Structures are given as structure tokens and as C-alpha cells.
Amino acid sequence: MSYQAVFSSLEKQLEWQRELYRHFHRHPELGLQEHETSERIAAELGTLGYEIQRIGGTGVVGVLANGDGPVVLARADMDALPVTEDTGLEYSSTVAGVMHACGHDMHMATLLGAAKVLADHRDAWSGTHIALFQPAEETAAGARAMVADGLVDKLPRPDVALAQHVMPMEAGMIGTTAGPILSAGDSLKITVHGRGAHGSMPHNSVDPVVLAASIVLKLQTIVSRETRPGQFAVVTVGASNAGTTANIIPDRAELRLNIRTYDTELRKHVMASIERIVRGECAAAGSPKEPEFEYYDQFPLTSNDAEVNETVTRAFTEHFPDGQVHRADPATASEDFSTIPDAFGIPYTYWTVGCVPAEAYRKAVASGTVSSDIPANHSPFFAPAIDPTLETATRTQVIAALAYLGKKN
Ligand code: ZN
Ligand code: ZN
């Protein structure tokens, strides 16, 4: 279909979107506390004619029913991060220690912009558009909270779900792929037990520091020795804590692990291996008590449906003919978006949009300094270029929706 008519009014609404973006950026709120943010979104969506529901605490969903046809759900996230902003931007965060450092402010401003385009051009499409704004993506709690609050029963059943994320790549570029695009992420707290003693009397102890050290080394073999070469898995020990001072052998140690995988079977295998190694090392050390395992911050796999990805990618390529659309490499980051389509049992696709000014990005690529010179998501220096990111990411949300809802003439 031709998008020319649909986007004829985009230029005029961009200033409203820029202002929305700067507003969200100035007033970030942490996960499950997005009260002001969700008020603003509900107000804007209401003005556009969407029917509003509050689901899962601060979650907001707008439904625009526009005749017969498919139902498309588009999702944005709303939460900020506990990061102190250091961008020096005129519209920097006004909240101490909190920052939109992952670009969720951009996701909100672009989904609202897409909602306006669709609301203003109802003659171009037929069906139902659902604009879903979820809380607490960063802690994997938000999508789950919406599902637990009856999301599936409160909305018309979508045929397809869509989501996007800004990434530190060249602004204007769009990355799509079939299959895994983000990893499953699991955090795990392990407590192992020893027997405390005076630091001068190690023979009276079961030293949990030595035990934990041995576990950390042995865990490295899960990826290097147990995982098929070329298959993706990450096992990171991000924290190792035991003891308080030099001359006391403590009675326990705590490890915190982060696990990333693209494959459900491998994920299960990695977890089983971790538990096996920890139990084995505890037995070898003569640990007096079974170790404890506590999984938390668990993110599902994001794996795009091949058919939905193809439909959306084809529509993107038609609309962005100048090579902006490329095949995205799967990222090792994680997301809880798929919790929503999985709850409905529907297919989905998730794509990435670049947000770094082209010149700066190309310069960094040429000098091989992308990882050091281009601030990525979660950095206190993360500063997406409003233009052209806002416009590109608004167009992608509209085009992906119209790939299903657009009138075929
Ligand atoms: Zn993030
Ligand atoms: Zn994010």
C-alpha cells in the first residue's frame, strides 16, 4: 500500500512528539512507579479517541476499534533506570538518581505518535489497534503484572503483537530478524555454607571462601566444555561475597549469577549444570548444609515469528528503500515483551531502531571505537538523537500495524 497519504500529517505532529519525548525524559519514573507517566499517556491516548484501561498497576492500554479486520497490539515500555544522568542535555532528568537511560521515553513518544497517525487516518485502515504501555520492563515485572491482572480477558484477542527498541546503531537504521533477537535472561543467587572459625585456625573450618572460589572457576566449564561450540550461552558471576575481615573465616558465601541463552533446552541444561557443580563442590568441601538456589529477574526468550517478521520486514523495505532495513544480529540483552503475546498465544515480532547520529556512528565504526565512543543503553551518557530517531520509529510502528490493518486498495 502507499503510505504517502497516511504520513502527510506526520511533519505537523512531530513537534508535539518531540515535546512529549523531552517531557518523559525530564520526568523519569522507576518500574511499577510510573504514575505520572501513565497519567500523561492515558490523557494523550484518550484525546486521540482510544478507549483507555488501566491494567497491572501503572499499565495503560488504549484500544481504537475501527471496523472489521485484524487486531494488532503494539507495545511500549515506560520505566526508567536508577542511573544518574550525565548527558548535559538541556532536557536532562530532573529526578536525582533516575534516568531514562534505555530509551523507553522514545518508545512512548513514538507509539503515541503512531496512535495519532492511525487515529487521524482511519479511512486508510480497518480493524483494531491496541496501544499497550507496560510498566517495569527493566525488572521483568511489568508484563507479568499486566498478565496477572487479567490482560488476556480485558482486551480483544490480538492476531499479532509488535514491539521495538532503540539501540546504539546509526539513526534511521532498522534491524529485523526471524527467530531469536534477544536472549532469555536469568539471575540466580546461590548461598553455600561452611563452618566459621578463627582465621588462625583453618583446620577448624569449612572455608566457604575457598569453596566459592572453586565454584566460580568450575562454572566456567559450562560454556567452554558442556556447550556445543557456536551455540550461545553466557554464565557470568557478577557478585561474590563472603566474610567481613581478615582474621575470621566466615560461615557462608553468596554468589550472584547471570545466565543468557537463546535456546530453551540449553537454558535448562545450563541451570542444571550450575546446580550440579555447586552441589558437587559443596560435597567435596564437606559443606555442613545443602546450598540454596534462588532464581530472580527472569526474562523470557524473545524469538520472532518467521511469518510476522517477513510481513513486517517487507513493509519496512518498501517504505524505507534506501538500505535502512538490515538483518539484526541477535543481542545478548533481554526483554519481558514476549510475556504478553505468549499469554495470548499469538505470534509477534520485535525490531530495533538506531538512535546515534549518522556522522558520529560512521566515524566510530571507521576508527573501530564503537564500544568505547558510542554510549549504549543503560549508560549515564545515553542520549538518542531526537531527529531522525523519533520520526523513523514512529513510521515503523505505523507501517508494521498497517501491514495487517491497511486497506489493500
Ligand atoms: Zn534497558
Ligand atoms: Zn529497554
XYZ file of C-alpha atoms and ligand atoms in Angstrom:
411
model
C 0.000 0.000 0.000
C 1.033 3.605 -0.317
C 1.818 5.323 2.916
C 2.053 8.788 1.422
C -1.427 9.891 2.473
C -1.033 8.386 5.943
C 2.207 10.222 6.600
C 1.073 13.514 5.046
C 0.396 14.945 8.503
C 3.455 13.466 10.261
C 5.621 16.548 9.824
C 2.984 18.649 11.600
C 2.726 16.373 14.657
C 6.471 15.821 15.160
C 6.883 18.908 17.320
C 4.193 17.562 19.687
C 6.093 14.266 19.799
C 9.447 15.971 20.444
C 7.855 17.803 23.352
C 6.407 14.527 24.686
C 9.823 12.901 24.416
C 11.568 15.722 26.257
C 8.812 15.681 28.908
C 9.218 11.944 29.555
C 12.999 12.322 29.562
C 12.864 15.126 32.142
C 10.484 13.185 34.411
C 11.659 9.567 34.584
C 9.983 7.102 36.950
C 11.263 3.713 38.096
C 9.469 0.429 37.372
C 5.986 -0.005 38.876
C 6.089 3.667 39.928
C 5.230 5.165 36.519
C 2.246 7.097 37.923
C 2.728 10.493 36.250
C 3.910 8.841 33.057
C 0.858 6.629 32.766
C -1.464 9.579 33.576
C 0.047 11.527 30.711
C -0.209 8.595 28.313
C -3.838 7.935 29.252
C -4.654 11.609 28.701
C -2.972 11.710 25.270
C -4.498 8.420 24.106
C -7.934 9.492 25.349
C -7.687 12.688 23.299
C -6.962 10.589 20.210
C -10.153 8.585 20.735
C -8.610 5.411 22.167
C -10.634 3.651 24.849
C -8.455 3.528 27.963
C -7.951 0.773 30.527
C -5.540 0.587 33.466
C -4.099 -2.883 33.770
C -1.379 -4.128 36.111
C -0.973 -1.072 38.339
C 0.595 1.633 36.193
C -0.002 -0.176 32.881
C -2.141 1.721 30.347
C -3.847 0.230 27.307
C -5.689 2.139 24.597
C -7.966 0.367 22.127
C -9.025 2.002 18.858
C -11.729 -0.059 17.169
C -12.092 0.961 13.537
C -14.349 -1.532 11.815
C -13.844 -5.134 10.797
C -10.399 -6.589 10.409
C -7.398 -7.870 12.287
C -6.436 -6.837 15.801
C -2.879 -5.543 16.208
C -1.251 -4.989 19.584
C 1.730 -2.609 19.745
C 3.663 -2.351 22.962
C 5.923 0.280 24.514
C 7.607 0.238 27.915
C 7.546 3.149 30.371
C 10.121 2.633 33.120
C 13.398 4.444 33.734
C 16.577 3.230 35.454
C 18.411 4.027 38.701
C 21.149 5.878 36.791
C 22.407 9.431 37.388
C 22.238 11.237 34.054
C 25.455 12.754 32.755
C 24.496 13.782 29.223
C 24.450 17.521 29.877
C 21.334 17.759 27.704
C 19.090 20.773 28.165
C 16.195 18.365 28.817
C 18.133 16.149 31.288
C 16.385 14.241 34.055
C 15.082 16.399 36.891
C 14.909 13.396 39.249
C 18.100 12.662 41.223
C 19.489 9.197 40.510
C 16.809 8.273 37.953
C 17.189 8.453 34.182
C 15.543 7.242 31.002
C 18.808 5.539 30.059
C 17.262 2.784 27.941
C 15.182 4.887 25.554
C 11.766 3.874 26.858
C 10.869 7.565 26.632
C 11.436 7.252 22.883
C 9.252 4.140 22.748
C 6.398 6.013 24.452
C 6.695 9.126 22.274
C 6.776 7.040 19.086
C 3.876 4.727 19.965
C 1.781 7.775 20.917
C 2.820 9.355 17.614
C 1.819 6.226 15.708
C -1.508 6.198 17.558
C -2.106 9.757 16.397
C -1.268 8.916 12.773
C -3.681 5.966 12.883
C -6.396 7.976 14.647
C -6.075 10.796 12.110
C -6.252 8.452 9.085
C -8.972 5.970 9.971
C -10.040 5.839 6.330
C -6.743 4.129 5.428
C -7.262 1.052 7.583
C -9.792 -1.268 9.109
C -9.570 -3.362 12.273
C -8.468 -2.665 15.838
C -5.252 -1.075 17.060
C -4.189 -1.678 20.647
C -1.516 0.642 22.073
C -0.172 -1.035 25.191
C 2.168 0.763 27.602
C 3.678 -1.581 30.140
C 5.467 -0.802 33.400
C 8.739 -2.225 34.722
C 10.430 -3.779 31.719
C 13.854 -3.469 33.344
C 12.974 -5.781 36.227
C 10.880 -8.210 34.148
C 7.971 -7.482 36.494
C 5.749 -5.261 34.327
C 4.462 -7.560 31.595
C 3.885 -10.241 34.215
C 1.912 -7.781 36.370
C -0.355 -6.939 33.425
C -0.957 -10.600 32.626
C -1.642 -11.349 36.311
C -4.199 -8.518 36.327
C -6.265 -10.242 33.645
C -4.830 -8.638 30.498
C -5.959 -11.529 28.309
C -9.607 -11.235 29.414
C -9.722 -7.452 29.325
C -8.677 -6.954 25.699
C -9.873 -8.162 22.317
C -7.637 -11.067 21.314
C -4.874 -9.695 19.052
C -3.789 -11.534 15.891
C -0.256 -10.257 16.221
C 1.938 -8.287 18.641
C 4.646 -5.747 17.784
C 7.412 -4.011 19.718
C 10.589 -2.094 19.014
C 13.673 -0.874 20.877
C 16.158 1.916 20.239
C 19.724 0.666 20.007
C 23.155 2.304 19.755
C 23.379 1.963 15.985
C 23.104 4.546 13.222
C 19.926 6.626 13.496
C 17.462 5.841 10.735
C 18.566 2.208 10.540
C 16.115 -0.587 11.307
C 17.091 -4.138 12.301
C 14.775 -7.125 11.901
C 15.285 -10.859 12.087
C 13.355 -14.103 12.319
C 13.922 -16.274 15.378
C 15.803 -15.176 18.492
C 16.538 -11.445 18.651
C 17.020 -11.152 22.430
C 18.206 -13.747 24.890
C 16.431 -15.338 27.802
C 17.938 -13.840 30.970
C 18.009 -15.378 34.427
C 19.577 -14.155 37.631
C 20.443 -16.596 40.373
C 21.514 -16.131 43.976
C 23.469 -19.059 45.400
C 24.252 -19.424 49.094
C 26.830 -22.009 50.115
C 27.535 -22.956 53.708
C 30.810 -23.557 55.510
C 31.884 -23.648 59.127
C 33.240 -20.419 60.588
C 36.462 -20.309 62.592
C 39.300 -18.047 63.769
C 41.446 -17.012 60.833
C 44.467 -18.615 62.506
C 42.717 -21.994 62.881
C 41.661 -23.082 59.382
C 41.646 -26.744 60.458
C 38.507 -25.989 62.487
C 36.677 -24.548 59.498
C 34.969 -25.478 56.275
C 36.115 -22.391 54.410
C 33.264 -21.015 52.230
C 35.652 -18.506 50.566
C 37.752 -21.327 49.113
C 34.570 -23.223 48.266
C 33.062 -20.223 46.431
C 36.318 -19.593 44.555
C 36.375 -23.193 43.407
C 32.755 -22.947 42.258
C 33.443 -19.756 40.274
C 36.268 -21.448 38.367
C 34.348 -24.661 37.761
C 31.307 -22.740 36.447
C 33.465 -21.525 33.546
C 33.391 -25.024 32.106
C 29.627 -24.922 31.444
C 30.091 -22.686 28.402
C 33.602 -23.826 27.432
C 33.186 -27.617 27.864
C 29.483 -28.501 28.040
C 28.005 -26.202 25.383
C 28.331 -27.069 21.713
C 30.828 -24.669 20.071
C 28.862 -21.976 18.233
C 25.843 -22.256 20.495
C 25.233 -19.146 22.546
C 25.289 -19.131 26.339
C 26.601 -16.714 28.956
C 27.271 -17.602 32.595
C 28.538 -14.563 34.476
C 29.337 -14.456 38.183
C 28.558 -10.809 38.841
C 28.925 -10.870 42.622
C 30.877 -12.994 45.065
C 30.515 -12.057 48.696
C 31.790 -13.653 51.902
C 33.276 -12.575 55.176
C 33.896 -9.283 56.901
C 37.545 -9.095 57.938
C 40.969 -10.719 57.573
C 41.125 -12.936 60.658
C 37.693 -14.569 60.599
C 36.725 -17.457 58.371
C 33.018 -16.847 57.640
C 30.311 -19.493 57.677
C 28.756 -18.784 54.294
C 29.340 -17.260 50.875
C 26.928 -15.797 48.384
C 27.291 -15.788 44.600
C 25.097 -13.934 42.130
C 24.982 -15.256 38.599
C 23.564 -14.012 35.329
C 22.610 -16.516 32.633
C 21.771 -15.734 28.974
C 20.624 -18.192 26.330
C 18.714 -18.291 23.001
C 17.560 -21.856 23.345
C 15.080 -23.204 25.879
C 16.718 -26.634 26.135
C 20.162 -25.122 26.579
C 18.782 -22.787 29.247
C 17.529 -25.777 31.229
C 20.847 -27.547 30.727
C 22.858 -24.534 31.966
C 20.743 -24.226 35.103
C 21.012 -27.932 35.831
C 24.779 -27.791 35.328
C 25.156 -24.860 37.691
C 23.242 -26.679 40.410
C 25.165 -29.898 39.805
C 28.545 -28.152 40.020
C 27.603 -26.200 43.149
C 26.293 -29.328 44.907
C 29.371 -31.290 43.850
C 31.789 -28.643 45.084
C 29.886 -28.358 48.385
C 30.111 -32.127 48.869
C 33.822 -32.083 48.028
C 34.422 -29.314 50.570
C 32.472 -31.088 53.324
C 29.904 -28.309 53.490
C 27.645 -28.933 56.518
C 24.418 -27.796 54.823
C 22.821 -28.035 51.364
C 23.373 -24.979 49.138
C 20.396 -22.728 48.367
C 19.348 -21.540 44.898
C 17.079 -18.562 44.368
C 16.189 -17.519 40.797
C 15.007 -13.938 40.192
C 14.707 -11.240 37.455
C 13.814 -13.913 34.917
C 13.341 -12.686 31.349
C 11.768 -14.901 28.688
C 13.340 -15.503 25.290
C 12.358 -13.041 22.546
C 12.090 -15.132 19.377
C 10.378 -13.553 16.381
C 7.777 -15.447 14.403
C 9.192 -16.022 10.907
C 5.992 -15.108 9.077
C 5.247 -11.963 11.071
C 8.850 -10.870 10.734
C 8.687 -11.361 6.983
C 5.438 -9.411 6.601
C 6.751 -6.506 8.681
C 10.233 -6.536 7.114
C 8.743 -6.463 3.609
C 6.586 -3.462 4.553
C 9.619 -1.682 6.079
C 11.729 -2.345 2.986
C 9.001 -0.932 0.713
C 8.743 2.189 2.798
C 12.465 2.665 3.506
C 14.002 1.832 0.125
C 17.467 3.257 0.802
C 19.017 0.320 2.587
C 17.925 1.336 6.085
C 16.462 -2.092 6.788
C 19.032 -4.730 7.644
C 19.175 -8.113 9.274
C 19.712 -7.662 13.014
C 22.176 -9.846 14.867
C 20.565 -11.308 17.983
C 21.518 -9.219 21.022
C 22.542 -10.713 24.352
C 20.221 -8.331 26.200
C 16.789 -9.473 27.407
C 13.186 -8.220 27.464
C 9.900 -9.231 29.014
C 7.773 -8.184 25.988
C 7.174 -11.771 24.848
C 5.313 -12.465 28.103
C 2.386 -10.535 26.582
C 1.990 -12.343 23.219
C 2.786 -15.635 24.968
C -0.123 -15.034 27.373
C -2.460 -14.631 24.373
C -0.764 -17.458 22.459
C -0.147 -15.192 19.438
C 2.877 -14.609 17.172
C 4.984 -11.478 17.416
C 7.938 -9.617 16.056
C 10.351 -7.222 17.728
C 12.736 -4.967 15.839
C 15.463 -2.443 16.596
C 15.836 1.193 15.579
C 19.139 3.095 15.562
C 19.460 6.310 17.549
C 23.063 7.546 17.100
C 23.704 10.495 14.728
C 24.960 9.028 11.446
C 28.179 11.035 11.336
C 29.265 10.121 14.871
C 28.391 6.492 14.295
C 30.260 6.184 10.989
C 33.291 7.898 12.494
C 33.342 5.430 15.386
C 32.952 2.492 13.002
C 35.818 3.784 10.827
C 38.114 4.123 13.836
C 36.940 0.879 15.472
C 35.789 2.677 18.599
C 32.038 1.974 18.644
C 32.144 0.201 22.006
C 34.131 2.992 23.687
C 32.801 6.107 21.897
C 29.105 5.361 21.454
C 27.215 5.308 24.769
C 24.897 2.306 24.836
C 21.609 1.746 26.642
C 21.945 1.984 30.451
C 24.911 4.362 30.222
C 24.610 7.734 32.050
C 25.663 9.249 28.692
C 22.959 7.518 26.612
C 21.422 10.290 24.519
C 19.378 9.234 21.480
C 19.288 11.810 18.700
C 15.663 13.000 18.671
C 15.900 13.518 14.915
C 15.599 11.382 12.934
C 15.041 8.630 15.547
C 11.610 9.870 16.589
C 10.339 10.045 13.026
C 11.810 6.692 11.937
C 10.457 4.869 14.991
C 7.015 6.448 14.555
C 6.920 5.340 10.920
C 7.970 1.787 11.837
C 5.130 1.485 14.375
C 2.598 2.741 11.813
C 3.927 0.645 8.918
C 4.063 -2.560 10.955
C 0.465 -2.011 12.118
C -0.736 -1.184 8.597
C 0.935 -4.313 7.225
C -2.002 -6.034 8.932
C -4.652 -3.308 9.156
C -4.098 -1.369 5.929
C -6.781 -1.392 3.220
C -5.434 -3.362 0.333
C -6.518 -0.964 -2.447
Zn 17.099 -1.468 29.496
Zn 14.942 -1.117 27.341
